[in-house]
mmCIF file with all atom_site columns, C-alpha atoms in Angstrom:
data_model
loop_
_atom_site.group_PDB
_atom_site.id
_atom_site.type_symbol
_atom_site.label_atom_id
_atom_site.label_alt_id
_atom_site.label_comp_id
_atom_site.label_asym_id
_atom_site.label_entity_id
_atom_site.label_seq_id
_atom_site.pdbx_PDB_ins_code
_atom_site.Cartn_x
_atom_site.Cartn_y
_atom_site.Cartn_z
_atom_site.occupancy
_atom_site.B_iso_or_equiv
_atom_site.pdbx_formal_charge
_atom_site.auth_seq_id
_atom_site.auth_comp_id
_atom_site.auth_asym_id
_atom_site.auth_atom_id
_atom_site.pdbx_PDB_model_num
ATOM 1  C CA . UNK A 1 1  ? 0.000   0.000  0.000   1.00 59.00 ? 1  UNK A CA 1
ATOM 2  C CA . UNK A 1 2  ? 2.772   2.504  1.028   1.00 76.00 ? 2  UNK A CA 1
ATOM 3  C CA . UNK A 1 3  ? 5.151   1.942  -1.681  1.00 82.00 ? 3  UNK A CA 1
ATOM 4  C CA . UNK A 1 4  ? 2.115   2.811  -4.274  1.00 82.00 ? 4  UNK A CA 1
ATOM 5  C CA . UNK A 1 5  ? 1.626   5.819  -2.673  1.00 85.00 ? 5  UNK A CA 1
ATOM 6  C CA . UNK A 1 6  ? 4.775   6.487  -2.477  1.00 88.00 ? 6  UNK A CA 1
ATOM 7  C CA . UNK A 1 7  ? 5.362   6.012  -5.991  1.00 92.00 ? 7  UNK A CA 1
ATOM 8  C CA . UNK A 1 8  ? 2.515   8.213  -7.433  1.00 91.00 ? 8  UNK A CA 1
ATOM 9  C CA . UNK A 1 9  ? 3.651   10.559 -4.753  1.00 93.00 ? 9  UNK A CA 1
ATOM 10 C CA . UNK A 1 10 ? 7.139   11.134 -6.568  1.00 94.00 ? 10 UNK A CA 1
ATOM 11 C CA . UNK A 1 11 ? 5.489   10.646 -10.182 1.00 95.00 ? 11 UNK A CA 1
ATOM 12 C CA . UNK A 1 12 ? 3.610   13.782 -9.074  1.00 94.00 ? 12 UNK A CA 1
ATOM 13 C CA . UNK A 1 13 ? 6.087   15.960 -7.660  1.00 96.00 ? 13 UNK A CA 1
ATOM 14 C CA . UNK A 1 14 ? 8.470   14.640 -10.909 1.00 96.00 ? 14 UNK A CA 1
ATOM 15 C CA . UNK A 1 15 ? 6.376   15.855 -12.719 1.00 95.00 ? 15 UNK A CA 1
ATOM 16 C CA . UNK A 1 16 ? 5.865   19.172 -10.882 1.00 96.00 ? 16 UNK A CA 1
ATOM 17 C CA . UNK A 1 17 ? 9.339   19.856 -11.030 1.00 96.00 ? 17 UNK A CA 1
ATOM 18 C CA . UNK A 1 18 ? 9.959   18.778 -14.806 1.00 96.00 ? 18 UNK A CA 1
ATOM 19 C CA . UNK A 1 19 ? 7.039   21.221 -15.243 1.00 95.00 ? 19 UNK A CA 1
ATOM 20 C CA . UNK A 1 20 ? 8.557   23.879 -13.549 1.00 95.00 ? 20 UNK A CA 1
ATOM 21 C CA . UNK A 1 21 ? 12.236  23.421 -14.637 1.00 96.00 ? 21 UNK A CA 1
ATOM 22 C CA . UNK A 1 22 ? 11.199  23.168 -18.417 1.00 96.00 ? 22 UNK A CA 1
ATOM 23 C CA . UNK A 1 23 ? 8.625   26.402 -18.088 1.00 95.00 ? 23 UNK A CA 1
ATOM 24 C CA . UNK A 1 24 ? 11.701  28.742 -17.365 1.00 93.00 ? 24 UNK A CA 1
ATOM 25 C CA . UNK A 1 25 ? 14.253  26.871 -19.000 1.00 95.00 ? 25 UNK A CA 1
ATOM 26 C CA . UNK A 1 26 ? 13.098  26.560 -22.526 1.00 93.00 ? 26 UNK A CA 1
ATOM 27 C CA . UNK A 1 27 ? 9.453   27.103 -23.064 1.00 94.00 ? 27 UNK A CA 1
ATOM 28 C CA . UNK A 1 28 ? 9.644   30.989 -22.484 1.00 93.00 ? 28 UNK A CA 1
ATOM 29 C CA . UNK A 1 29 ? 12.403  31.054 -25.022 1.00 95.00 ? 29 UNK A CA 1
ATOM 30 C CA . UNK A 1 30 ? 9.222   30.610 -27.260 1.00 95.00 ? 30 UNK A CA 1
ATOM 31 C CA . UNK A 1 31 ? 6.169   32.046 -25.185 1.00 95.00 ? 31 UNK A CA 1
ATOM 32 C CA . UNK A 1 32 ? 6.119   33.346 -21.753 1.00 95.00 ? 32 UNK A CA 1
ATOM 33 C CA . UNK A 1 33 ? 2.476   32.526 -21.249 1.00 96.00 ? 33 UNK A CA 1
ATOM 34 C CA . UNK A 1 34 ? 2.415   29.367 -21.835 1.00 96.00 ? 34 UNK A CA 1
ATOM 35 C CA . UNK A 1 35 ? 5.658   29.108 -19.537 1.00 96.00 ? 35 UNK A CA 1
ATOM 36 C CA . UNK A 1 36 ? 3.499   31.090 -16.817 1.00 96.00 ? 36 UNK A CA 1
ATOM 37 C CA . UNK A 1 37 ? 0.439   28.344 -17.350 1.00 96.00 ? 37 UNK A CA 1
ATOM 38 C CA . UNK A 1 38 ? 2.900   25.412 -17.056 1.00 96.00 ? 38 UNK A CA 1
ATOM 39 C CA . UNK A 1 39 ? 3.576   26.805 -13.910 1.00 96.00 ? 39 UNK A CA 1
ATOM 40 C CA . UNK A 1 40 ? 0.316   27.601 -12.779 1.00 96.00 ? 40 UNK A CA 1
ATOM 41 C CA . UNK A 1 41 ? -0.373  23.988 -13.275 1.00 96.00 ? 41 UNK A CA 1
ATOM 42 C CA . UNK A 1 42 ? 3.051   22.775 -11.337 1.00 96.00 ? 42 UNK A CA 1
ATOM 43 C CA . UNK A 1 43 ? 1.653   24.695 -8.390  1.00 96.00 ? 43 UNK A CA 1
ATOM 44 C CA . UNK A 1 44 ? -1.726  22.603 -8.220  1.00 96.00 ? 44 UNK A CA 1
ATOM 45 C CA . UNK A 1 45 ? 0.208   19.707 -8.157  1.00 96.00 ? 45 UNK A CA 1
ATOM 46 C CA . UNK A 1 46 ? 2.059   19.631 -4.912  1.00 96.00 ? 46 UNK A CA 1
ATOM 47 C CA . UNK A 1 47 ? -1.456  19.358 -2.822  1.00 95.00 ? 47 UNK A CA 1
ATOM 48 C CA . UNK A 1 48 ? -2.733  16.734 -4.871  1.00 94.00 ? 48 UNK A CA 1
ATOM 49 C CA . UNK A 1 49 ? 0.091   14.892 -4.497  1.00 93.00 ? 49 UNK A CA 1
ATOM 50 C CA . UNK A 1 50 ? 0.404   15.490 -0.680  1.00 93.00 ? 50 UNK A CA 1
ATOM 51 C CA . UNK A 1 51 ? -3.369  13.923 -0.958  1.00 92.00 ? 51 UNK A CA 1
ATOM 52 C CA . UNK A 1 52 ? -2.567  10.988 -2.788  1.00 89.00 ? 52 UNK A CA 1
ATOM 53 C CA . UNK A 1 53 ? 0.167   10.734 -0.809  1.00 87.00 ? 53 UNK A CA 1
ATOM 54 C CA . UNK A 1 54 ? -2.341  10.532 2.637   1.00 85.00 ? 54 UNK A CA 1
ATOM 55 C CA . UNK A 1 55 ? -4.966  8.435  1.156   1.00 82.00 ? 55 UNK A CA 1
ATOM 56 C CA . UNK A 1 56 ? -6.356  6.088  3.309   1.00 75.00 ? 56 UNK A CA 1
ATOM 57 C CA . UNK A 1 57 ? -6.246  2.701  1.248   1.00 70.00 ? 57 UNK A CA 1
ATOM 58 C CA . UNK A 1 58 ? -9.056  -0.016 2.256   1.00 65.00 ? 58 UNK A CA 1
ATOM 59 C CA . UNK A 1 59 ? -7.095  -2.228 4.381   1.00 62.00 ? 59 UNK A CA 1
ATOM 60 C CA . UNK A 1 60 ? -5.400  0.694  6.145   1.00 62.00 ? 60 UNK A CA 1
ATOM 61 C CA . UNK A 1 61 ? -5.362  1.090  9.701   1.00 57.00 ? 61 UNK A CA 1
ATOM 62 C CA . UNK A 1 62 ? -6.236  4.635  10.518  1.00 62.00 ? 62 UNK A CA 1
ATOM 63 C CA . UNK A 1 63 ? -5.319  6.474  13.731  1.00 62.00 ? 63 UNK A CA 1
ATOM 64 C CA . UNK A 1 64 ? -8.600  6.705  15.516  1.00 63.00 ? 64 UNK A CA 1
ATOM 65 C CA . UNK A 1 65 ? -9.349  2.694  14.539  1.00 65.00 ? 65 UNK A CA 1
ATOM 66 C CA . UNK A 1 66 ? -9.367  0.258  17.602  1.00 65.00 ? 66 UNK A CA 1
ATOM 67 C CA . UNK A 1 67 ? -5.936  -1.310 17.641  1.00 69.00 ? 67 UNK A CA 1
ATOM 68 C CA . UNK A 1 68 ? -7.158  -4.934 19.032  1.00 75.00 ? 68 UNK A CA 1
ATOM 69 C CA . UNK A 1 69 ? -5.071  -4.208 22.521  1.00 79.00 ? 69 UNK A CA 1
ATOM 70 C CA . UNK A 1 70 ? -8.157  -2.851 25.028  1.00 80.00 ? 70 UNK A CA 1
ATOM 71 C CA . UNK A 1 71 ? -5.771  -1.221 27.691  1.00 82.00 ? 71 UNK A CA 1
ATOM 72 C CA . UNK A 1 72 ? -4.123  0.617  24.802  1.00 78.00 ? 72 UNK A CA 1
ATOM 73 C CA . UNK A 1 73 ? -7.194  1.368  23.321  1.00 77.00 ? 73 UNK A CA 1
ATOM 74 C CA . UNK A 1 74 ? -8.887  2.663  26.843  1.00 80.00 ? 74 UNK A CA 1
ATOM 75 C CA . UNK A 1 75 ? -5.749  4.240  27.107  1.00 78.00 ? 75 UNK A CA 1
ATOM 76 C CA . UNK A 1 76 ? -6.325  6.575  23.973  1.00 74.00 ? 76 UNK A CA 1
ATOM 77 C CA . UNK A 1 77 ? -10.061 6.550  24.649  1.00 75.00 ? 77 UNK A CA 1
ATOM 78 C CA . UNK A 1 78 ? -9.181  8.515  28.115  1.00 79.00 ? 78 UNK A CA 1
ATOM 79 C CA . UNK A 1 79 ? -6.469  10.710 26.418  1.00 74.00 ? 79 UNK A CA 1
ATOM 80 C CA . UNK A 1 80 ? -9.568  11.865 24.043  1.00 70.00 ? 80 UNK A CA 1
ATOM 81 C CA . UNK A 1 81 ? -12.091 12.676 26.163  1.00 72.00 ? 81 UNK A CA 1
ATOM 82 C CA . UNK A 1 82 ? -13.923 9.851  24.642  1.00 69.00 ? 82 UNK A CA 1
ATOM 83 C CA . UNK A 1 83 ? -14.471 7.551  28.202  1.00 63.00 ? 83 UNK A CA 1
ATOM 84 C CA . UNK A 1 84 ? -13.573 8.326  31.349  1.00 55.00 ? 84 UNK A CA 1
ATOM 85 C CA . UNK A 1 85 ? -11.331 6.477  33.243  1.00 53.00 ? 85 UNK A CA 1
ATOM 86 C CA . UNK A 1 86 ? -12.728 4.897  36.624  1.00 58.00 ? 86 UNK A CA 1
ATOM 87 C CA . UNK A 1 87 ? -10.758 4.232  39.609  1.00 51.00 ? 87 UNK A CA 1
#
C-alpha cells in the first residue's frame, strides 16, 4: 500500500518539477504565457500529491481505529475525552 503511494507521490512531484524546470528553461524562449500556465499547473500539483500521498487505502489502519489491545485502546479513549477512566 505505502510503496504505491509512495510512488505516485514522486510521479507527481516529478512531474511538478519537470514542469517547472522546463517552463523557465526553454518554453519561455518561445512564449512566456504558456511558460506562466505550465507553472500555474506545477503549483496545483504539490497538494494533490500530498493527498494521494495521505490516502487512506481499504485495508489501512487509521489512527482513531481500535488497535485490538483494550488497555491501549482505553488508554487513547481517556487521552480523548472519549471515556472516562474509573478508579
Amino acid at each position: 500500500m505505502y510503496a504505491r503511494r509512495r510512488r505516485a507521490y514522486f510521479l507527481l512531484m516529478g512531474g511538478c518539477l519537470f514542469l517547472f524546470v522546463s517552463a523557465w528553461s526553454f518554453v519561455r524562449l518561445w512564449s512566456v504565457p504558456a511558460a506562466v500556465a505550465m507553472c500555474v499547473v506545477a503549483m496545483i500539483i504539490p497538494p494533490v500529491a500530498a493527498m494521494v500521498a495521505n490516502r487512506r487505502g481499504p485495508d489501512d489502519r487509521w489512527w482513531d481505529d481500535p488497535s485490538g489491545d483494550a488497555k491501549s485502546d482505553e488508554w487513547w479513549d481517556e487521552l480523548d475525552g472519549k471515556r472516562r477512566h474509573e478508579d
